[in-house]
Short mmCIF file of C-alpha atoms in Angstrom, two decimals:
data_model
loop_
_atom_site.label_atom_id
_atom_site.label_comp_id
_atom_site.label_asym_id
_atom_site.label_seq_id
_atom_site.Cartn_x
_atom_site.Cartn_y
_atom_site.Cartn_z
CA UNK A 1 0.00 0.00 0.00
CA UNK A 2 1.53 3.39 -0.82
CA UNK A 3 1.37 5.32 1.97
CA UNK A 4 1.46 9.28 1.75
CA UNK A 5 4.95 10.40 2.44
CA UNK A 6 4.93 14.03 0.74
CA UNK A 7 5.15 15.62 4.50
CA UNK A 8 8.55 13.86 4.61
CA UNK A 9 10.32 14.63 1.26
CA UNK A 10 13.90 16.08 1.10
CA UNK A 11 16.02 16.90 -1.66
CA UNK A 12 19.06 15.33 -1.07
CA UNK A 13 18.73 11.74 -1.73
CA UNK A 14 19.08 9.73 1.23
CA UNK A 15 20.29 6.21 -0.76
CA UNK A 16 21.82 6.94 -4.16
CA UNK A 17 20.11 5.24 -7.28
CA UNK A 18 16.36 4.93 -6.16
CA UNK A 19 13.49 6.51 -8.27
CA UNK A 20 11.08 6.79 -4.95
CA UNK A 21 13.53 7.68 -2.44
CA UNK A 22 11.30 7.10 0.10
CA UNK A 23 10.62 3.61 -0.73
CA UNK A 24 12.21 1.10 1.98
CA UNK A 25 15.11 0.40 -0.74
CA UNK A 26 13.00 -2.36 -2.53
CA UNK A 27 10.71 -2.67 -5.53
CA UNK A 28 7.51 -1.00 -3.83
CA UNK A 29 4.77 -3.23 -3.05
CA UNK A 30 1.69 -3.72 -5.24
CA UNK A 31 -0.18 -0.88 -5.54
CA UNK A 32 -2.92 1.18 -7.29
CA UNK A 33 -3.71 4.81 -7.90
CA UNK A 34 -5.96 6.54 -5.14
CA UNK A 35 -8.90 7.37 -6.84
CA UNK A 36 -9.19 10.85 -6.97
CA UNK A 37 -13.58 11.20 -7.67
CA UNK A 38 -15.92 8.71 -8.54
CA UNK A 39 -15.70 4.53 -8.82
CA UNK A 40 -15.30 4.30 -5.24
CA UNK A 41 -16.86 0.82 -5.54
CA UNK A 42 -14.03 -0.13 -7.77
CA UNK A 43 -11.23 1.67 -5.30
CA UNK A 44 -12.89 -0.67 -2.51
CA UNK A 45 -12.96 -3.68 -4.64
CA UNK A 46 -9.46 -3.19 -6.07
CA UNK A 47 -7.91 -2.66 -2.71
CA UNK A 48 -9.37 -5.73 -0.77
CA UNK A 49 -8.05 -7.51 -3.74
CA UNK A 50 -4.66 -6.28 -3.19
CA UNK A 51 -4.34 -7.31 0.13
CA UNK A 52 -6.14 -10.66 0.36
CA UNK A 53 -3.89 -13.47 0.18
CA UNK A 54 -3.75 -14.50 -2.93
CA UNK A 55 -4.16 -18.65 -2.55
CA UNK A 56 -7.87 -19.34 -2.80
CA UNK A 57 -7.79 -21.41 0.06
CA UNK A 58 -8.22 -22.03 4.04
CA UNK A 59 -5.66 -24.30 5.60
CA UNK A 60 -4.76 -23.97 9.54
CA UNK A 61 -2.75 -26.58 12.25
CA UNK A 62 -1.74 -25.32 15.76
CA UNK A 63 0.20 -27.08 18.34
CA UNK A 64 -1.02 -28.23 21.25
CA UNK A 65 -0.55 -30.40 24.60
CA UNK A 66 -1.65 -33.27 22.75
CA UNK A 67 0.18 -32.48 19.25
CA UNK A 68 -0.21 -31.03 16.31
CA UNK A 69 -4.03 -30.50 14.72
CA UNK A 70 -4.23 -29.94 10.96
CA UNK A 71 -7.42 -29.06 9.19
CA UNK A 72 -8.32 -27.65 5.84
CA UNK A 73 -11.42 -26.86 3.45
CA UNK A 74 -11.67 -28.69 -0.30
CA UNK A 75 -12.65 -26.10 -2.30
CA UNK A 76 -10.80 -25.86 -5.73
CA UNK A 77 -11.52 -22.48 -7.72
CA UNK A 78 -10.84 -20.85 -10.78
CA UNK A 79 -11.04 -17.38 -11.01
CA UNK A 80 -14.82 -17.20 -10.26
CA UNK A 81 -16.01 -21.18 -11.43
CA UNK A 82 -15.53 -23.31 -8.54
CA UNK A 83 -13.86 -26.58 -10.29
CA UNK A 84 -13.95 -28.57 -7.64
CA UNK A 85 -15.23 -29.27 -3.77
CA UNK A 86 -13.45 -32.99 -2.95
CA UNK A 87 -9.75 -31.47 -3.09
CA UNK A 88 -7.29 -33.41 -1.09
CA UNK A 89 -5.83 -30.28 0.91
CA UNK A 90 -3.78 -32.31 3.73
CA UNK A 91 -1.48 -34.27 2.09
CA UNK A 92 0.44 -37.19 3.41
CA UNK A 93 4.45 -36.98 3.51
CA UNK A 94 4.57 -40.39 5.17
CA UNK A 95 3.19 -41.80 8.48
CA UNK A 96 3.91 -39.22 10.98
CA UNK A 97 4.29 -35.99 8.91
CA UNK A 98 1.35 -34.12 6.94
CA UNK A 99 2.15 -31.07 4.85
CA UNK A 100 -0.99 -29.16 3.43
CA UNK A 101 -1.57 -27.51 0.38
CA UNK A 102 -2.39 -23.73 -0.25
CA UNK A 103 -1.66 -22.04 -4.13
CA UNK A 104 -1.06 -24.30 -7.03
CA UNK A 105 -2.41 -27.56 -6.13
CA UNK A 106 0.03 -29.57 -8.99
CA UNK A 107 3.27 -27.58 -7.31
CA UNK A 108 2.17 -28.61 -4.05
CA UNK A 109 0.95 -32.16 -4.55
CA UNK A 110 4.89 -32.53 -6.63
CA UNK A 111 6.54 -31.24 -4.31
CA UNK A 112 5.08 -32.39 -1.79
CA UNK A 113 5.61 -35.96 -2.62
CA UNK A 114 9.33 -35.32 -3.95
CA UNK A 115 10.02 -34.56 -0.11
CA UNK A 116 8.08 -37.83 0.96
CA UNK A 117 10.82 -39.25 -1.35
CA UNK A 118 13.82 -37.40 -0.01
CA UNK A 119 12.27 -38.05 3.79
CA UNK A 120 12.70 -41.98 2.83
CA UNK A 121 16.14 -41.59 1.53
CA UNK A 122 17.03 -39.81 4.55
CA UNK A 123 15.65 -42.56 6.72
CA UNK A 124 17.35 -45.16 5.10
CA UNK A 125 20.83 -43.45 4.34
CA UNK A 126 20.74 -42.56 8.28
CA UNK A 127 18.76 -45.18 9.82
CA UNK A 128 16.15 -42.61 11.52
CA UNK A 129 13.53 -40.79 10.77
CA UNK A 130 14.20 -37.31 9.32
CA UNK A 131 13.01 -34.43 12.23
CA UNK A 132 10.26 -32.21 10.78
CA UNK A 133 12.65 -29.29 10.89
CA UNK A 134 14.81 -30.61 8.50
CA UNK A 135 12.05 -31.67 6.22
CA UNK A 136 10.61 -28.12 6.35
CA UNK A 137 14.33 -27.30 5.14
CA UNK A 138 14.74 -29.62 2.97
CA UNK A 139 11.35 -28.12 1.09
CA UNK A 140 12.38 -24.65 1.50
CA UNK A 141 15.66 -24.84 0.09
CA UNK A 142 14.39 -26.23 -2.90
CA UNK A 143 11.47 -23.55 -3.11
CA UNK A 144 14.01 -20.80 -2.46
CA UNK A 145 16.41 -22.27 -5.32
CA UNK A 146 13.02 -21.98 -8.07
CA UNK A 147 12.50 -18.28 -6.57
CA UNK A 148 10.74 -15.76 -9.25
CA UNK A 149 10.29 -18.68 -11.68
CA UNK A 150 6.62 -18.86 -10.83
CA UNK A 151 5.57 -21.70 -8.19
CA UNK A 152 3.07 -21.06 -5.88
CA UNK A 153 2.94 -23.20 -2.47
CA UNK A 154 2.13 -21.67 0.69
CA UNK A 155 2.13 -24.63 3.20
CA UNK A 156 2.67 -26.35 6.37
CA UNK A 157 4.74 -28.74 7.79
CA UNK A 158 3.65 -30.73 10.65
CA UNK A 159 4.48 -33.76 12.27
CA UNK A 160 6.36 -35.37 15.50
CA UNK A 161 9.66 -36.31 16.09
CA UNK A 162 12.50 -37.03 18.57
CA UNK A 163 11.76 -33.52 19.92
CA UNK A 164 8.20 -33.68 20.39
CA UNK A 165 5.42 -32.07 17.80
CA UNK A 166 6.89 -29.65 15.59
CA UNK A 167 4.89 -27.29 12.87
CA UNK A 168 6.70 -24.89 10.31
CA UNK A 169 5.45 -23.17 7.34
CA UNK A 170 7.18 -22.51 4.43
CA UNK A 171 6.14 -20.93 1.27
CA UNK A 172 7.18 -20.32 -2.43
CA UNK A 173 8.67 -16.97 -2.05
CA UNK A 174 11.66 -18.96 0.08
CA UNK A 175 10.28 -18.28 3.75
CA UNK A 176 10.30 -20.74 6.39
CA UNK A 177 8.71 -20.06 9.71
CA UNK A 178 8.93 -22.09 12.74
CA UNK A 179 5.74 -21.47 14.97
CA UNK A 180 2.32 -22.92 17.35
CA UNK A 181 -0.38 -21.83 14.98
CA UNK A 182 -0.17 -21.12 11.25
CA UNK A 183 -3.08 -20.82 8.98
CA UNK A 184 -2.32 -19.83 5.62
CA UNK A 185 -4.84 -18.76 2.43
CA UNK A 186 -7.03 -16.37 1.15
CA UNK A 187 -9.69 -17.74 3.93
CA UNK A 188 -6.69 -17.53 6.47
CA UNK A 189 -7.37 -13.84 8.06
CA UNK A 190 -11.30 -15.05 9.10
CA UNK A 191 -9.44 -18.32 10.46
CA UNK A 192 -7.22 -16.81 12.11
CA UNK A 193 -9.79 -14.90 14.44
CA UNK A 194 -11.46 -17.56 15.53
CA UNK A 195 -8.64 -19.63 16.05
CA UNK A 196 -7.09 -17.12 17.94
CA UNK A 197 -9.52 -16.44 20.25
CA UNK A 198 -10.64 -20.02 21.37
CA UNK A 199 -7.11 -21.42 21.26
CA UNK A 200 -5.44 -22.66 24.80
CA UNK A 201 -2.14 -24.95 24.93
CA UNK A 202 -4.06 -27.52 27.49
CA UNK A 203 -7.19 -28.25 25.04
CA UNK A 204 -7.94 -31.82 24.74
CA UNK A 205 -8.00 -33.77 21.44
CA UNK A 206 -11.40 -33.45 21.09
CA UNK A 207 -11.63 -29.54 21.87
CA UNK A 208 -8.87 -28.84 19.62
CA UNK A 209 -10.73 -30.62 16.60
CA UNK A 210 -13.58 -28.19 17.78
CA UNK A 211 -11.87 -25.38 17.61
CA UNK A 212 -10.07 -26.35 14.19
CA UNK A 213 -13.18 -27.65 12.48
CA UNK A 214 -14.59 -24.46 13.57
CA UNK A 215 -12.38 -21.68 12.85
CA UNK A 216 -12.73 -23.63 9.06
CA UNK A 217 -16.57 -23.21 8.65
CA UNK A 218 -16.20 -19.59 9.75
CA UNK A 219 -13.92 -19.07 6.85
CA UNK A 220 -15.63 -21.11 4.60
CA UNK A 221 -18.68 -18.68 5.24
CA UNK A 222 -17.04 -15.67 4.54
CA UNK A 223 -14.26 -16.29 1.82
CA UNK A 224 -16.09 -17.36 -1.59
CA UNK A 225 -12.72 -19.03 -2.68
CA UNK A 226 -12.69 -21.59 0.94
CA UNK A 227 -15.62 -23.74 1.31
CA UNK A 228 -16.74 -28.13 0.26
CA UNK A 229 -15.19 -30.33 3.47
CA UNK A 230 -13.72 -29.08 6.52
CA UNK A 231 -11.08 -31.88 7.13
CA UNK A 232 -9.38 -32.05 11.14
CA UNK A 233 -6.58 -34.58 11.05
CA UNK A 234 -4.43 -35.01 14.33
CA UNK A 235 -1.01 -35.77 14.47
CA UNK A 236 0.27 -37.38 17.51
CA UNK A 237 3.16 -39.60 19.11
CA UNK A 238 1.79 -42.43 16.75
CA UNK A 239 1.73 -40.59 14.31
CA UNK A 240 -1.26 -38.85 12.29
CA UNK A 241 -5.09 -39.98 12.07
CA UNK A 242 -7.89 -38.25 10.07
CA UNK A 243 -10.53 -37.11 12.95
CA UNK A 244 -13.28 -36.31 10.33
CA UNK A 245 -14.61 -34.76 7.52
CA UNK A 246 -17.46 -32.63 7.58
CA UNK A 247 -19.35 -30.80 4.73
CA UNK A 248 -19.47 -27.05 5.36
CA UNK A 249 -23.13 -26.59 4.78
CA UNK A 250 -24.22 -29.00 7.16
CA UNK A 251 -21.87 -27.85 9.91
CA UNK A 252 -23.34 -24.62 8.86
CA UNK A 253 -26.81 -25.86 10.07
CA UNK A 254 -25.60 -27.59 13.20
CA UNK A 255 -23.57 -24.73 14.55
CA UNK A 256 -26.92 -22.25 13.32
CA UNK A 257 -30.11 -24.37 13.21
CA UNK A 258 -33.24 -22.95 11.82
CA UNK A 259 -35.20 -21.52 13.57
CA UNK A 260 -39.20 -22.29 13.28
CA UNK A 261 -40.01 -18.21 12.17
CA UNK A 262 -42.42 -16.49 14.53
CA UNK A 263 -45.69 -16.18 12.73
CA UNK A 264 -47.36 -13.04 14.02
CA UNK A 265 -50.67 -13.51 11.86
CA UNK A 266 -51.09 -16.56 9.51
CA UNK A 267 -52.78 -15.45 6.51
CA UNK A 268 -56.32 -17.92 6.62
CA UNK A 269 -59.34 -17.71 4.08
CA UNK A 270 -60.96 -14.12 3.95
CA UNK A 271 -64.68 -14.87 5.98
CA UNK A 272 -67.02 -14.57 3.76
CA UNK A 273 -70.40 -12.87 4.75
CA UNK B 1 7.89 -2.54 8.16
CA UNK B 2 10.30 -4.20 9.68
CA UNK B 3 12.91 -2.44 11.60
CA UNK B 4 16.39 -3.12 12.29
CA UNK B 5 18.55 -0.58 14.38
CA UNK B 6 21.95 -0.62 16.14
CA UNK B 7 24.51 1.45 18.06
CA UNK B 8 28.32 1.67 19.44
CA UNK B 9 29.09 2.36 22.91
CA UNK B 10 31.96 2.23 25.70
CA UNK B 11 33.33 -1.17 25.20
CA UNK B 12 30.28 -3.18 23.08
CA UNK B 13 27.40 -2.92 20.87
CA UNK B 14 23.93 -2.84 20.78
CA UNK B 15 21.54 -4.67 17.99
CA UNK B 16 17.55 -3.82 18.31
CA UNK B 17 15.36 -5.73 15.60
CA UNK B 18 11.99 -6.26 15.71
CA UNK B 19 10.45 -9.85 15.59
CA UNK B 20 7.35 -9.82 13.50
CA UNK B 21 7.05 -11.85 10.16
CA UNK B 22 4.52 -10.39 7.96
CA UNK B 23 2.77 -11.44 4.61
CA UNK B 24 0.74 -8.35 3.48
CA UNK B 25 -1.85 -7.89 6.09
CA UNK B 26 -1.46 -10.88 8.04
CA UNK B 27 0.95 -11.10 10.79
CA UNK B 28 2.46 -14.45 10.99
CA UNK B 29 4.18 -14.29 13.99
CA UNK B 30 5.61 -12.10 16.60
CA UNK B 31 8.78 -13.37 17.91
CA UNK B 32 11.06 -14.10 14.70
CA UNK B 33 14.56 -13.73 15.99
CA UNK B 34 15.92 -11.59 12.90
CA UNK B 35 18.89 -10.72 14.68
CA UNK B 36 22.06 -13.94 14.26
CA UNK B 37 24.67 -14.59 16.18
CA UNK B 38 27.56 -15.01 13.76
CA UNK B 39 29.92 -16.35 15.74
CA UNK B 40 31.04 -15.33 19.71
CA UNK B 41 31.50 -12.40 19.07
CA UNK B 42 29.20 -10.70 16.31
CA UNK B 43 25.73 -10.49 15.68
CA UNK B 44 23.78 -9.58 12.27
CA UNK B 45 20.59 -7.80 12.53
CA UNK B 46 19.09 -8.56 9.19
CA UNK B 47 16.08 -6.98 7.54
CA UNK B 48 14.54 -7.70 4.39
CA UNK B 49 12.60 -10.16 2.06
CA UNK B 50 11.57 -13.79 3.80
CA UNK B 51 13.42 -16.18 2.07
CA UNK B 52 16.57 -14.22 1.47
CA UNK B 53 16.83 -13.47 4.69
CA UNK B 54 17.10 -15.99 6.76
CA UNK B 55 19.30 -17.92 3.52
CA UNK B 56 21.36 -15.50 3.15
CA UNK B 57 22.08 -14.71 6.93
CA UNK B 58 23.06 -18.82 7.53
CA UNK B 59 25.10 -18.79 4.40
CA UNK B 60 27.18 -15.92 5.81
CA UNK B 61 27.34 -17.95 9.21
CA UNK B 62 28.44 -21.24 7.83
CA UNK B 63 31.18 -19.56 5.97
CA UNK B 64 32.05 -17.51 8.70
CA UNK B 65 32.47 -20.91 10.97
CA UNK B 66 34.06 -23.00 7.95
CA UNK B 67 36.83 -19.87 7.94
CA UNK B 68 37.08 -20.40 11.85
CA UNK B 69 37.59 -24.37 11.15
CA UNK B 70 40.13 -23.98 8.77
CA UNK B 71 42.35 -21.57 9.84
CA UNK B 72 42.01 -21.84 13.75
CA UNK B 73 41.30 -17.82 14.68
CA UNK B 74 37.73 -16.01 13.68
CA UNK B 75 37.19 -13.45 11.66
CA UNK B 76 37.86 -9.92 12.19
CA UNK B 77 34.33 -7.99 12.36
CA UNK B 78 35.47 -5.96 9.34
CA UNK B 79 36.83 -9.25 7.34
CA UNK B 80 33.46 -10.79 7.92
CA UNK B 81 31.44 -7.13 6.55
CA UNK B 82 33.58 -6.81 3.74
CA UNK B 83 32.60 -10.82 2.99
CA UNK B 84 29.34 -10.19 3.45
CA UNK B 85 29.23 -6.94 1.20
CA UNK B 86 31.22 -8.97 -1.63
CA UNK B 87 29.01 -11.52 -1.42
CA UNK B 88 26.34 -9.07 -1.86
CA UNK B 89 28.16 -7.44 -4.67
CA UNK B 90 28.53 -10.80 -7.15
CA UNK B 91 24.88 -11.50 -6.73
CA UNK B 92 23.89 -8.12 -7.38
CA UNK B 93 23.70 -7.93 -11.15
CA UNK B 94 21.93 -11.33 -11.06
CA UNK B 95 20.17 -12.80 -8.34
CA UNK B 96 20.08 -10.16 -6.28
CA UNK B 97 19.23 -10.73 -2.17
CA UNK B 98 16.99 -8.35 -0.66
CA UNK B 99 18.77 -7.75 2.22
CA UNK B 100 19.59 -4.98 4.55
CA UNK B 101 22.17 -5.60 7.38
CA UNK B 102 23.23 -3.88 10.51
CA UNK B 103 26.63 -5.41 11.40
CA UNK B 104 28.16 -5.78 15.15
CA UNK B 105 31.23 -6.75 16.49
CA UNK B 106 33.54 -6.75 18.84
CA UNK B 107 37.58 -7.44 19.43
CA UNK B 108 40.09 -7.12 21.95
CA UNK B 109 42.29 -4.80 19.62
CA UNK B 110 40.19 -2.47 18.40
CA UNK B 111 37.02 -2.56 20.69
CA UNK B 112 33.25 -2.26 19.55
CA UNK B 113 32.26 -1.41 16.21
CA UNK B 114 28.85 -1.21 13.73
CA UNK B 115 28.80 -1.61 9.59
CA UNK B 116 26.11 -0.84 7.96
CA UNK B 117 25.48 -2.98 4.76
CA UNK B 118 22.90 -2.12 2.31
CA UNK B 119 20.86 -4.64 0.36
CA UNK B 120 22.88 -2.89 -3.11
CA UNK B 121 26.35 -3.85 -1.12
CA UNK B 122 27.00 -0.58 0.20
CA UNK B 123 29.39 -0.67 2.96
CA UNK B 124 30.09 1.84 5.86
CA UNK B 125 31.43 1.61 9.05
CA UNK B 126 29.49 3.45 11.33
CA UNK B 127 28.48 4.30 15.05
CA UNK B 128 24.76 4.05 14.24
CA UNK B 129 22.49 2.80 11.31
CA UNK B 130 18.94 1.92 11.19
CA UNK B 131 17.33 0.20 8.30
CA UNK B 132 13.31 -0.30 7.47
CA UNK B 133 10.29 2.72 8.13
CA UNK B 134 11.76 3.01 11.57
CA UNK B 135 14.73 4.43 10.70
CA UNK B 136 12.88 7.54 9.63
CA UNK B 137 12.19 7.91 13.56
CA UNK B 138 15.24 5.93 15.23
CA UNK B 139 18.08 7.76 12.80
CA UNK B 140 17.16 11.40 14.01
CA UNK B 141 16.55 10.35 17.69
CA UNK B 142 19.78 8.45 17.86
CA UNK B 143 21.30 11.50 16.00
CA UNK B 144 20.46 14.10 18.87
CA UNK B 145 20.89 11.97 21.99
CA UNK B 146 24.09 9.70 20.90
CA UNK B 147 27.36 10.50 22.22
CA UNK B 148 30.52 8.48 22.40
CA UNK B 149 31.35 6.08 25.02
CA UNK B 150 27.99 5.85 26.38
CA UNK B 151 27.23 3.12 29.30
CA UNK B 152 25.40 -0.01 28.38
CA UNK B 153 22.24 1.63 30.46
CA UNK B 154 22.55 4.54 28.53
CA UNK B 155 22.61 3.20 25.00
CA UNK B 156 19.23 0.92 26.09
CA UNK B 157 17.71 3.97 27.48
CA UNK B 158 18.07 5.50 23.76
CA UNK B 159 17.11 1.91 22.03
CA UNK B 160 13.82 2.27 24.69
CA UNK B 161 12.89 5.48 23.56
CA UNK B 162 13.59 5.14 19.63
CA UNK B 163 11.21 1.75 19.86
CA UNK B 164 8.39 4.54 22.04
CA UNK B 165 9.24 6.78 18.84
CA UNK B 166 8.31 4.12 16.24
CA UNK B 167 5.32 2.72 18.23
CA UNK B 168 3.61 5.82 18.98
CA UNK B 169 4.57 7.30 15.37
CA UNK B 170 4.70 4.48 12.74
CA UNK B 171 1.03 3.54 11.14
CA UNK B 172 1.96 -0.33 11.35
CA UNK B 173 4.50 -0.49 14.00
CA UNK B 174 5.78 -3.90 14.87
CA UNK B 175 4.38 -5.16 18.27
CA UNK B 176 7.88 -6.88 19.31
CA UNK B 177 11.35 -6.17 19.80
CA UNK B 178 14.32 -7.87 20.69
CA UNK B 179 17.38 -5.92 21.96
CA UNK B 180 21.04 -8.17 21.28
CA UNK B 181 24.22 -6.86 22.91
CA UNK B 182 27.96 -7.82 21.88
CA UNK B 183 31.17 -6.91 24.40
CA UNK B 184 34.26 -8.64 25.56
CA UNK B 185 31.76 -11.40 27.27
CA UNK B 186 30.20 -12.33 24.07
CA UNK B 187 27.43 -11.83 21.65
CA UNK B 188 23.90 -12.48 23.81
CA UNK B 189 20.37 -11.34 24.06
CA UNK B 190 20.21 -8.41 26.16
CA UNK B 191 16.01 -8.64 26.73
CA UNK B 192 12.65 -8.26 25.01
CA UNK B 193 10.55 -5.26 24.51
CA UNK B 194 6.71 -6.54 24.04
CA UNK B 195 3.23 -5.80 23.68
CA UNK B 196 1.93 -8.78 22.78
CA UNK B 197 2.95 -12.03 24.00
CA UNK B 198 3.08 -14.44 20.79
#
């Protein structure tokens, strides 16, 4: 977002070379001309576009006492046609790690797999299992080495090792983050409130599925792009099992059932004389 | 608007980055380390795009060790910005890494001292630099109240009130920061300045 800076200007340049010298030093971040009179539906439109994230998805996991929980929705979309509402979002790496899959479904799904591979290589060249931080690295270098060339993957690692649950996310442009509660997507802002504000390290299993399956519908209901099958899977010291798999619209009912409406006069035949 | 801020004083030097990771709107998380230790005695408080940062930062470190490895005495603070910057330099004109740096080190010959390295491979050795929207604020507040040789209490009290500066004046100021010290003892975390606790 261009923010107004003309109350700071200088003359002098302050770092030779830049065209905006009042830029941070980088390429200036998307950004569209403030409209100056009418279209201000179009300004409003344009600028929640800009900042929405841009993978038409809502995937989420969070650590707990218990583990790791990883749920996701199963909608795939195309611009405005929704191609598909059985999409495989949590993908499995092998028995005790789940990544999940937010942006280009064939990058993810590849690449996801190609780690399963180099996970198994790892385990046999070393004769242990690989720890989920090194898997998560093992993904991001390779996304960081195809930087700018056009994948998209914005996803999580999660998955339990030596040291006990572990849950990074790593994403396309080359980041890795190591954290407790991730949810990435364009649905991931409306997650992310609800998860936010029900989440508590001592939640049992079945409270943590809850509060995963939950945060899901809520973004399924807002973000067009999110919606189909709220999977929860749970990842423990076993390893991971799929909790359940609920369609959106019938959660929708369960968590809001209707209502008989309140019929103040019920229309009946007119008397006649 | 990420920050990244440092300063020299009597006998060490002070690092103050903030912790958030951001992706447009959404604030990942709060307490992102940004600032490495390089070795014992140096610590790089790096600013910048996601992935280059923290590759870039642990290629510097690995080379940094691999010199201590092979020829049995670290790196001189300056030897390891000047690396850094010509590192910086080769990639420039092709792959470039969006990276801004605020260098700090310390040795027993020639004390405490700050480099600032641009993400374009500028170099200068300095006794403050600040990098990111905060410098705007923490440059000119550093400029009036720094003097030379100040005490370690001193140079937090001026970290403490450049981070007030940026929170109170910065439209998306980071909620976290994490102050890193470097003297004779070693490079360490000196403490955490938070408003929110994740």
């Amino acid at each position: 977002m261009k923010l107004d800076f003309s109350g700071l200007e200088s003359s002098a340049p302050l770092y030779g070379g830049n065209d905006n010298l009042l830029s941070d030093g980088f390429s200036d971040a998307p950004s569209f001309d403030l409209p100056v009179t009418s279209d201000f539906d179009g300004f409003q439109k344009n600028s929640i576009q800009m900042v929405k994230p841009a993978k038409g998805t809502t995937t989420l996991a969070f650590i707990f006492k218990d583990g790791v929980m990883v749920a996701a929705d199963s909608r795939a979309s195309m611009g405005g046609y929704i191609s598909s509402q059985s999409v495989k979002k949590i993908i499995e790496i092998n028995p005790y790690m789940l990544g999940t899959m937010a942006g280009g479904a064939a990058d993810c799904q590849f690449w996801h797999r190609n780690l399963g591979i180099k996970c198994r290589l790892h385990e046999l060249a070393n004769k242990r299992r690989i720890s989920v931080t090194g898997a998560s690295k093992l993904l991001a270098n390779i996304l960081y080495s195809y930087r700018g060339m056009g994948l998209s993957v914005g996803t999580m690692i999660a998955g339990w090792d030596e040291k006990g649950p572990g849950l990074y996310y790593v994403d396309s442009e080359g980041g890795r983050l190591k954290g407790t509660k991730f949810s990435v997507g364009s649905g991931s802002p409306y997650a992310y409130g609800v998860l936010d504000s029900g989440y508590n390290y001592d939640m049992s299993i079945d409270e943590a599925a809850e509060l995963a399956r939950r945060a899901i519908y809520h973004a399924t209901f807002r973000d067009g792009a999110s919606g189909g099958v709220a999977s929860v899977y749970h990842v423990g010291p076993t390893g991971w099992t799929k909790l359940s798999g609920d369609d959106v619209g019938e959660l929708h009912y369960s968590y809001y059932p209707v209502e008989p409406a309140v019929v103040e006069h019920e229309m009946t035949e007119a008397v006649t004389a | 608007m990420e920050c990244v801020f440092g300063m020299v004083g009597k006998g060490f030097a002070l690092v103050v980055a903030d912790t958030s990771a951001v992706n447009s709107i959404l604030v990942h998380k709060s307490n992102e380390d940004k600032i490495m230790v390089l070795d014992q005695h140096k610590l790089m408080g790096a600013s910048g795009e996601a992935g280059d940062r923290a590759q870039f930062t642990e290629y510097i470190q690995k080379n940094v060790s691999l010199y201590q490895f092979r020829n049995g005495i670290p790196l001189t603070t300056s030897a390891a910005a000047n690396f850094m910057r010509n590192e910086l330099a080769t990639a420039l004109r092709k792959n470039p890494y969006q990276v801004n740096i605020v260098l700090a080190g310390y040795e027993k010959e020639t004390g405490p001292s700050l480099y600032f390295i641009d993400y374009i491979a500028t170099l200068h050795k300095v006794d403050k630099a600040a990098f990111g929207y905060g410098s705007y604020f923490a440059l000119s507040m550093m400029d009036r109240h720094y003097h030379p040789d100040m005490t370690v209490d001193e140079a937090i009290k001026l970290a403490d009130q450049c981070i007030e500066e940026i929170r109170s004046r910065l439209v998306v100021a980071p909620q976290n920061f994490i102050i890193k010290i470097v003297d004779q003892d070693g490079a360490r975390e000196h403490s955490w300045r938070r408003t929110t606790k994740e």
